Amino acid sequence: MSETSQMGNESWIKYWGEDWVLEGCASCNGVFVLPPERVSQRCPVCGQAALAQMNATDNRPVYTQPPEMVVPFRAQEEVLRRSVSQFAKSVWLAPADLQESRLLGRLQSVYLPMWLVDVQVQGDWRAEMGFDYEIVSHREQFKNSGWQTERVKEKRVRWEPRLGRLNRIYDNQVAPALEQQAEIESKIGRFLPKDQKPFQPDDLTGTIVHLPNRPPEDAWNEAVVVVQTAVSQDCRLASEADHTRGFKWSPSFANQNWTQLLLPLYTSYYLDDDNQAQMVLLHGQSGKLHGIRRASMKQARRVAGIILAVAAVFLLVTLALLGLGFTVAEEALAWAGLVGVLAVGVGGTAVLPLLYAWYVNSIAKRP
Ligand SMILES: [Zn+2]
């Protein structure tokens, strides 16, 4: 076997780092490359299974090249701490494992891949371009015992058909390299590729890298939509119009150049009552957090038990006062009534923690 094909088939992972390994998640089908000190931990993306080592040659992923660009982790530690602390405090009757210190201790930095594509676009386009204009009319109004003329301005749009020919290079059009990217961005906000810098192997220290599950040929359709939006915008600007509609084009694309960009994400998790990992994601640029909230039925039962115990004490006092009222002092009966009502009132609230935990968990389960 020649040296090049050997590099292509067997040693591709060496380009990521010395001793790096390939691991996969049986639950979310994520494929990761990671430094040796991070092996076989819980999947940092779905948390549902431990990562299992894969043979880099037999299980060659759809895309194995190291990235060209990286968006560095920029969220300040203070911001991450605050986000995690607020989240941990936001759940009443939280599972015992949902604690700020545990979430922070399990914080794992993960790089997610994204595509940037440069492409030369040629073709004809046609669209209706809208131009804003104002009309001024006069309205007669009866005011203060006399007729008065009022100027009324009204905005309108004049639509005109336009067409043209385009030949331009569009750089850095974004396309997803991961099926889950839209879902992740809907939770913690979009990543800003503007912050990118050329990739250095040192950027990977202590970090797990998610390999693309959508190679360029898969992601191209989405890139075309992004390019079309940019082209339509350019045509509108060239026409000096304010709006555009019915954009149609017959493009041909050439000289596509794909760049893999890594996006920074922190993940953590806590275990709920059923020992299931619930994921917490933090945006590596802004520190914005998204976590699944689960309440603990165990805690809810404990609180309900305390409330019932307090109600039982009130009930005993009521019975004692009743006994007193019927035997010694009649005025104790009025007190017995009052404390009795209190016992029933307090006892009734015991259902609240149970209802709350059930409600929070049923929301969390909804897709
Ligand atoms: Zn997974």
CSV table of C-alpha atoms in Angstrom, one decimal, residues 2-345:
chain,number,residue,atom,x,y,z
A,2,SER,CA,1.4,3.4,-0.9
A,3,GLU,CA,2.0,5.9,1.9
A,4,THR,CA,-0.7,8.3,0.7
A,5,SER,CA,-3.5,5.8,0.7
A,6,GLN,CA,-2.3,4.6,4.1
A,7,MET,CA,-2.6,8.1,5.4
A,8,GLY,CA,-6.0,8.5,3.9
A,9,ASN,CA,-7.3,5.2,5.3
A,10,GLU,CA,-5.5,4.7,8.6
A,11,SER,CA,-3.8,7.7,9.9
A,12,TRP,CA,-6.3,10.4,9.2
A,13,ILE,CA,-6.9,10.8,13.0
A,14,LYS,CA,-3.2,11.7,13.5
A,15,TYR,CA,-3.8,15.0,11.8
A,16,TRP,CA,-6.1,15.9,14.7
A,17,GLY,CA,-3.6,15.2,17.4
A,18,GLU,CA,-1.1,12.6,18.7
A,19,ASP,CA,-2.9,9.7,20.3
A,20,TRP,CA,-6.3,11.1,19.6
A,21,VAL,CA,-9.1,8.6,19.4
A,22,LEU,CA,-12.4,8.2,17.5
A,23,GLU,CA,-15.5,7.6,19.6
A,24,GLY,CA,-19.2,7.3,18.8
A,25,CYS,CA,-22.5,7.6,20.7
A,26,ALA,CA,-25.0,4.8,20.2
A,27,SER,CA,-27.8,7.0,21.2
A,28,CYS,CA,-27.5,10.2,19.0
A,29,ASN,CA,-25.1,8.6,16.5
A,30,GLY,CA,-22.6,11.5,17.1
A,31,VAL,CA,-19.0,10.8,16.1
A,32,PHE,CA,-16.3,12.5,18.0
A,33,VAL,CA,-12.5,12.9,18.0
A,34,LEU,CA,-11.0,13.5,21.4
A,35,PRO,CA,-7.8,13.6,23.2
A,36,PRO,CA,-6.8,10.5,25.1
A,37,GLU,CA,-7.5,12.0,28.6
A,38,ARG,CA,-11.2,12.5,27.6
A,39,VAL,CA,-12.0,9.0,26.4
A,40,SER,CA,-15.1,6.9,27.2
A,41,GLN,CA,-17.1,9.6,29.1
A,42,ARG,CA,-20.8,10.2,28.8
A,43,CYS,CA,-21.8,11.6,25.3
A,44,PRO,CA,-21.3,15.4,25.7
A,45,VAL,CA,-24.2,16.2,23.3
A,46,CYS,CA,-27.1,13.9,24.3
A,47,GLY,CA,-25.9,12.5,27.6
A,48,GLN,CA,-27.8,9.3,27.0
A,49,ALA,CA,-24.9,6.8,26.5
A,50,ALA,CA,-21.2,6.5,27.2
A,51,LEU,CA,-19.0,7.1,24.2
A,52,ALA,CA,-17.6,3.9,22.7
A,53,GLN,CA,-14.2,3.7,21.0
A,54,MET,CA,-14.4,3.1,17.2
A,55,ASN,CA,-11.8,1.8,14.8
A,56,ALA,CA,-10.8,4.9,12.8
A,57,THR,CA,-10.1,2.7,9.7
A,58,ASP,CA,-13.2,0.4,9.7
A,59,ASN,CA,-15.6,3.1,10.8
A,60,ARG,CA,-14.3,6.0,8.8
A,61,PRO,CA,-16.7,9.0,9.4
A,62,VAL,CA,-18.3,10.8,6.4
A,63,TYR,CA,-15.8,13.7,6.8
A,64,THR,CA,-12.5,13.4,8.6
A,65,GLN,CA,-10.5,16.6,7.7
A,66,PRO,CA,-9.4,18.9,10.5
A,67,PRO,CA,-10.9,22.4,10.4
A,68,GLU,CA,-9.4,25.4,8.7
A,69,MET,CA,-11.1,28.0,11.0
A,70,VAL,CA,-12.2,28.1,14.6
A,71,VAL,CA,-14.5,30.4,16.7
A,72,PRO,CA,-12.7,30.5,20.0
A,73,PHE,CA,-14.4,30.0,23.4
A,74,ARG,CA,-15.0,33.6,24.6
A,75,ALA,CA,-17.7,33.4,27.2
A,76,GLN,CA,-16.3,34.6,30.5
A,77,GLU,CA,-16.1,32.3,33.4
A,78,GLU,CA,-18.1,34.7,35.5
A,79,VAL,CA,-20.9,34.7,33.0
A,80,LEU,CA,-21.0,30.9,32.8
A,81,ARG,CA,-21.0,30.6,36.6
A,82,ARG,CA,-23.9,33.1,36.8
A,83,SER,CA,-25.9,31.3,34.1
A,84,VAL,CA,-25.4,27.9,35.8
A,85,SER,CA,-26.2,29.2,39.2
A,86,GLN,CA,-29.4,30.9,38.0
A,87,PHE,CA,-30.5,27.7,36.3
A,88,ALA,CA,-29.8,25.5,39.3
A,89,LYS,CA,-31.9,27.9,41.5
A,90,SER,CA,-34.7,28.2,39.0
A,91,VAL,CA,-36.1,24.7,39.6
A,92,TRP,CA,-38.2,24.2,42.8
A,93,LEU,CA,-38.1,20.7,44.1
A,94,ALA,CA,-35.0,20.0,42.0
A,95,PRO,CA,-33.5,16.5,41.9
A,96,ALA,CA,-30.7,16.1,44.4
A,97,ASP,CA,-28.1,16.1,41.6
A,98,LEU,CA,-29.1,19.4,40.1
A,99,GLN,CA,-26.6,21.6,41.9
A,100,GLU,CA,-24.4,24.4,40.7
A,101,SER,CA,-21.2,22.8,41.8
A,102,ARG,CA,-22.0,19.5,40.0
A,103,LEU,CA,-23.0,21.3,36.8
A,104,LEU,CA,-19.8,23.4,36.8
A,105,GLY,CA,-17.7,20.3,37.6
A,106,ARG,CA,-19.1,18.5,34.6
A,107,LEU,CA,-18.7,21.4,32.2
A,108,GLN,CA,-17.2,20.0,28.9
A,109,SER,CA,-16.1,22.1,26.0
A,110,VAL,CA,-17.2,20.8,22.6
A,111,TYR,CA,-16.5,22.1,19.2
A,112,LEU,CA,-19.3,21.7,16.6
A,113,PRO,CA,-18.6,21.8,12.9
A,114,MET,CA,-20.1,24.3,10.4
A,115,TRP,CA,-19.5,24.9,6.8
A,116,LEU,CA,-18.5,28.1,5.1
A,117,VAL,CA,-18.7,28.0,1.3
A,118,ASP,CA,-17.3,30.4,-1.2
A,119,VAL,CA,-19.0,30.1,-4.6
A,120,GLN,CA,-19.0,31.9,-7.9
A,121,VAL,CA,-22.6,32.6,-9.0
A,122,GLN,CA,-23.6,33.3,-12.6
A,123,GLY,CA,-27.1,33.6,-14.0
A,124,ASP,CA,-30.2,35.7,-15.0
A,125,TRP,CA,-32.6,36.9,-12.4
A,126,ARG,CA,-36.0,38.6,-12.4
A,127,ALA,CA,-38.1,40.0,-9.6
A,128,GLU,CA,-40.6,42.6,-8.7
A,129,MET,CA,-38.9,45.5,-7.0
A,130,GLY,CA,-40.9,47.7,-4.6
A,131,PHE,CA,-40.2,51.4,-4.1
A,132,ASP,CA,-41.7,53.3,-1.2
A,133,TYR,CA,-43.4,56.6,-1.9
A,134,GLU,CA,-45.7,58.9,0.1
A,135,ILE,CA,-48.9,60.5,-1.0
A,136,VAL,CA,-50.3,63.6,0.7
A,137,SER,CA,-54.0,64.1,0.8
A,138,HIS,CA,-56.2,66.7,2.5
A,139,ARG,CA,-59.1,65.9,4.7
A,140,GLU,CA,-61.7,68.3,5.8
A,141,GLN,CA,-62.6,67.9,9.5
A,142,PHE,CA,-65.1,69.7,11.6
A,143,LYS,CA,-63.2,70.9,14.7
A,144,ASN,CA,-63.8,73.7,17.2
A,145,SER,CA,-67.0,74.8,15.5
A,146,GLY,CA,-65.5,75.2,12.1
A,147,TRP,CA,-64.1,73.2,9.2
A,148,GLN,CA,-60.4,72.6,9.1
A,149,THR,CA,-58.1,71.1,6.5
A,150,GLU,CA,-55.8,68.4,7.7
A,151,ARG,CA,-52.8,67.1,5.7
A,152,VAL,CA,-52.6,63.3,5.7
A,153,LYS,CA,-49.5,61.4,4.7
A,154,GLU,CA,-49.8,57.8,3.5
A,155,LYS,CA,-47.1,55.3,2.6
A,156,ARG,CA,-47.4,53.2,-0.5
A,157,VAL,CA,-45.2,50.8,-2.5
A,158,ARG,CA,-44.8,51.0,-6.3
A,159,TRP,CA,-43.9,47.6,-7.8
A,160,GLU,CA,-41.9,47.4,-11.0
A,161,PRO,CA,-40.6,44.3,-12.8
A,162,ARG,CA,-36.8,44.2,-13.1
A,163,LEU,CA,-34.3,41.7,-14.5
A,164,GLY,CA,-30.6,41.4,-14.8
A,165,ARG,CA,-27.6,39.3,-15.1
A,166,LEU,CA,-25.3,38.3,-12.3
A,167,ASN,CA,-21.7,37.2,-12.0
A,168,ARG,CA,-20.3,37.4,-8.6
A,169,ILE,CA,-18.3,35.6,-5.9
A,170,TYR,CA,-20.1,35.0,-2.6
A,171,ASP,CA,-17.7,34.3,0.2
A,172,ASN,CA,-18.4,32.6,3.5
A,173,GLN,CA,-22.0,31.5,3.0
A,174,VAL,CA,-23.0,29.3,5.9
A,175,ALA,CA,-24.3,25.8,5.8
A,176,PRO,CA,-24.9,23.3,8.5
A,177,ALA,CA,-22.4,20.4,9.0
A,178,LEU,CA,-24.5,18.9,11.7
A,179,GLU,CA,-28.1,17.8,11.6
A,180,GLN,CA,-28.7,19.1,15.1
A,181,GLN,CA,-27.3,22.6,14.4
A,182,ALA,CA,-30.6,24.4,13.9
A,183,GLU,CA,-32.0,22.7,17.0
A,184,ILE,CA,-29.0,23.7,19.1
A,185,GLU,CA,-29.0,27.3,17.8
A,186,SER,CA,-32.8,27.6,18.5
A,187,LYS,CA,-32.0,26.8,22.2
A,188,ILE,CA,-28.9,28.9,22.9
A,189,GLY,CA,-28.9,31.4,20.0
A,190,ARG,CA,-26.9,31.7,16.8
A,191,PHE,CA,-23.2,31.5,16.6
A,192,LEU,CA,-21.4,34.5,15.1
A,193,PRO,CA,-18.8,33.2,12.6
A,194,LYS,CA,-17.4,36.8,12.5
A,195,ASP,CA,-15.2,35.9,15.5
A,196,GLN,CA,-13.3,33.2,13.6
A,197,LYS,CA,-9.6,32.8,13.3
A,198,PRO,CA,-7.3,30.3,11.6
A,199,PHE,CA,-7.3,26.9,13.4
A,200,GLN,CA,-4.2,26.0,15.5
A,201,PRO,CA,-3.9,22.5,17.1
A,202,ASP,CA,-3.6,24.2,20.5
A,203,ASP,CA,-7.2,25.3,20.1
A,204,LEU,CA,-8.3,21.7,20.8
A,205,THR,CA,-6.7,21.4,24.3
A,206,GLY,CA,-9.1,19.7,26.6
A,207,THR,CA,-11.9,19.8,24.0
A,208,ILE,CA,-14.0,17.2,22.3
A,209,VAL,CA,-14.7,17.7,18.6
A,210,HIS,CA,-18.0,16.6,16.9
A,211,LEU,CA,-17.3,15.5,13.4
A,212,PRO,CA,-19.6,16.6,10.6
A,213,ASN,CA,-22.6,14.3,9.9
A,214,ARG,CA,-23.5,16.3,6.8
A,215,PRO,CA,-20.7,16.4,4.3
A,216,PRO,CA,-20.6,19.3,1.8
A,217,GLU,CA,-22.6,17.5,-0.9
A,218,ASP,CA,-25.4,17.1,1.7
A,219,ALA,CA,-25.3,20.7,3.0
A,220,TRP,CA,-25.2,22.3,-0.4
A,221,ASN,CA,-29.0,22.6,-0.8
A,222,GLU,CA,-29.1,24.7,2.4
A,223,ALA,CA,-26.1,26.8,1.2
A,224,VAL,CA,-28.0,27.6,-2.0
A,225,VAL,CA,-30.9,29.0,0.0
A,226,VAL,CA,-28.5,31.2,1.9
A,227,VAL,CA,-26.8,32.3,-1.3
A,228,GLN,CA,-30.2,33.1,-2.9
A,229,THR,CA,-31.1,35.4,0.0
A,230,ALA,CA,-27.8,37.2,-0.4
A,231,VAL,CA,-28.3,37.5,-4.2
A,232,SER,CA,-31.8,38.7,-3.9
A,233,GLN,CA,-30.6,41.3,-1.4
A,234,ASP,CA,-27.8,42.4,-3.8
A,235,CYS,CA,-30.3,42.7,-6.7
A,236,ARG,CA,-32.6,44.9,-4.5
A,237,LEU,CA,-29.7,47.1,-3.5
A,238,ALA,CA,-28.5,47.4,-7.2
A,239,SER,CA,-32.1,48.4,-8.1
A,240,GLU,CA,-32.1,50.9,-5.2
A,241,ALA,CA,-35.4,49.4,-4.2
A,242,ASP,CA,-36.9,49.1,-0.8
A,243,HIS,CA,-38.6,45.7,-1.2
A,244,THR,CA,-38.5,42.6,-3.4
A,245,ARG,CA,-40.9,39.9,-4.2
A,246,GLY,CA,-41.3,37.0,-6.7
A,247,PHE,CA,-37.5,36.6,-7.0
A,248,LYS,CA,-36.6,34.0,-9.7
A,249,TRP,CA,-33.2,33.0,-11.0
A,250,SER,CA,-31.4,30.4,-13.1
A,251,PRO,CA,-28.1,30.2,-11.4
A,252,SER,CA,-25.0,28.2,-12.3
A,253,PHE,CA,-22.4,27.7,-9.6
A,254,ALA,CA,-18.7,27.3,-10.0
A,255,ASN,CA,-15.4,27.3,-8.0
A,256,GLN,CA,-17.0,26.1,-4.7
A,257,ASN,CA,-14.6,26.2,-1.9
A,258,TRP,CA,-15.6,24.7,1.4
A,259,THR,CA,-14.1,25.6,4.8
A,260,GLN,CA,-14.8,23.8,8.0
A,261,LEU,CA,-15.3,26.1,10.9
A,262,LEU,CA,-15.6,24.9,14.6
A,263,LEU,CA,-18.2,26.5,16.9
A,264,PRO,CA,-17.7,26.6,20.7
A,265,LEU,CA,-20.2,24.9,22.9
A,266,TYR,CA,-20.2,24.0,26.6
A,267,THR,CA,-22.3,21.1,27.8
A,268,SER,CA,-23.1,19.7,31.2
A,269,TYR,CA,-25.8,17.5,32.7
A,270,TYR,CA,-27.5,16.5,35.9
A,271,LEU,CA,-29.2,13.2,36.8
A,272,ASP,CA,-33.0,13.2,37.4
A,273,ASP,CA,-34.9,10.9,39.8
A,274,ASP,CA,-34.7,8.1,37.2
A,275,ASN,CA,-30.9,8.5,36.8
A,276,GLN,CA,-31.5,9.9,33.3
A,277,ALA,CA,-29.0,12.6,32.3
A,278,GLN,CA,-30.7,16.0,31.5
A,279,MET,CA,-28.5,18.2,29.3
A,280,VAL,CA,-27.5,21.7,29.9
A,281,LEU,CA,-26.0,23.6,27.0
A,282,LEU,CA,-24.1,26.9,27.1
A,283,HIS,CA,-23.2,29.1,24.1
A,284,GLY,CA,-19.4,29.3,24.0
A,285,GLN,CA,-19.5,33.0,22.9
A,286,SER,CA,-22.3,34.5,24.8
A,287,GLY,CA,-22.6,32.1,27.8
A,288,LYS,CA,-26.4,31.8,27.1
A,289,LEU,CA,-27.8,28.7,28.8
A,290,HIS,CA,-30.5,26.2,27.9
A,291,GLY,CA,-31.3,23.4,30.2
A,292,ILE,CA,-34.1,20.9,30.5
A,293,ARG,CA,-35.9,21.5,33.8
A,294,ARG,CA,-37.0,18.4,35.7
A,295,ALA,CA,-38.5,18.4,39.2
A,296,SER,CA,-38.0,15.5,41.6
A,297,MET,CA,-41.1,13.6,42.6
A,298,LYS,CA,-39.1,12.3,45.6
A,299,GLN,CA,-38.6,15.9,46.8
A,300,ALA,CA,-42.2,16.7,46.1
A,301,ARG,CA,-43.4,13.7,48.3
A,302,ARG,CA,-41.0,14.8,51.0
A,303,VAL,CA,-42.4,18.4,51.1
A,304,ALA,CA,-46.0,17.0,50.9
A,305,GLY,CA,-45.2,14.8,53.9
A,306,ILE,CA,-43.9,17.7,55.9
A,307,ILE,CA,-47.1,19.7,55.1
A,308,LEU,CA,-49.3,16.7,56.1
A,309,ALA,CA,-47.4,16.4,59.3
A,310,VAL,CA,-48.0,20.1,60.1
A,311,ALA,CA,-51.7,19.5,59.2
A,312,ALA,CA,-51.8,16.5,61.5
A,313,VAL,CA,-50.5,18.6,64.4
A,314,PHE,CA,-53.3,21.1,63.8
A,315,LEU,CA,-55.8,18.3,63.7
A,316,LEU,CA,-54.6,16.9,67.1
A,317,VAL,CA,-54.8,20.4,68.5
A,318,THR,CA,-58.4,20.6,67.1
A,319,LEU,CA,-59.3,17.3,68.8
A,320,ALA,CA,-57.8,18.4,72.0
A,321,LEU,CA,-59.7,21.7,71.9
A,322,LEU,CA,-62.9,19.8,71.1
A,323,GLY,CA,-62.4,17.6,74.1
A,324,LEU,CA,-61.8,20.7,76.2
A,325,GLY,CA,-64.8,22.4,74.8
A,326,PHE,CA,-67.2,19.5,75.6
A,327,THR,CA,-65.9,19.0,79.1
A,328,VAL,CA,-64.4,22.1,80.8
A,329,ALA,CA,-64.5,25.3,78.8
A,330,GLU,CA,-67.2,25.8,76.1
A,331,GLU,CA,-65.3,28.8,74.5
A,332,ALA,CA,-62.6,26.3,73.4
A,333,LEU,CA,-65.1,25.0,70.8
A,334,ALA,CA,-64.7,28.2,68.8
A,335,TRP,CA,-61.0,27.8,68.8
A,336,ALA,CA,-61.4,24.2,67.8
A,337,GLY,CA,-63.4,25.3,64.7
A,338,LEU,CA,-60.7,27.8,63.8
A,339,VAL,CA,-57.8,25.4,64.2
A,340,GLY,CA,-59.8,22.7,62.4
A,341,VAL,CA,-60.2,24.9,59.4
A,342,LEU,CA,-56.5,25.6,59.5
A,343,ALA,CA,-55.8,21.9,59.5
A,344,VAL,CA,-57.9,21.3,56.5
A,345,GLY,CA,-56.4,24.3,54.7
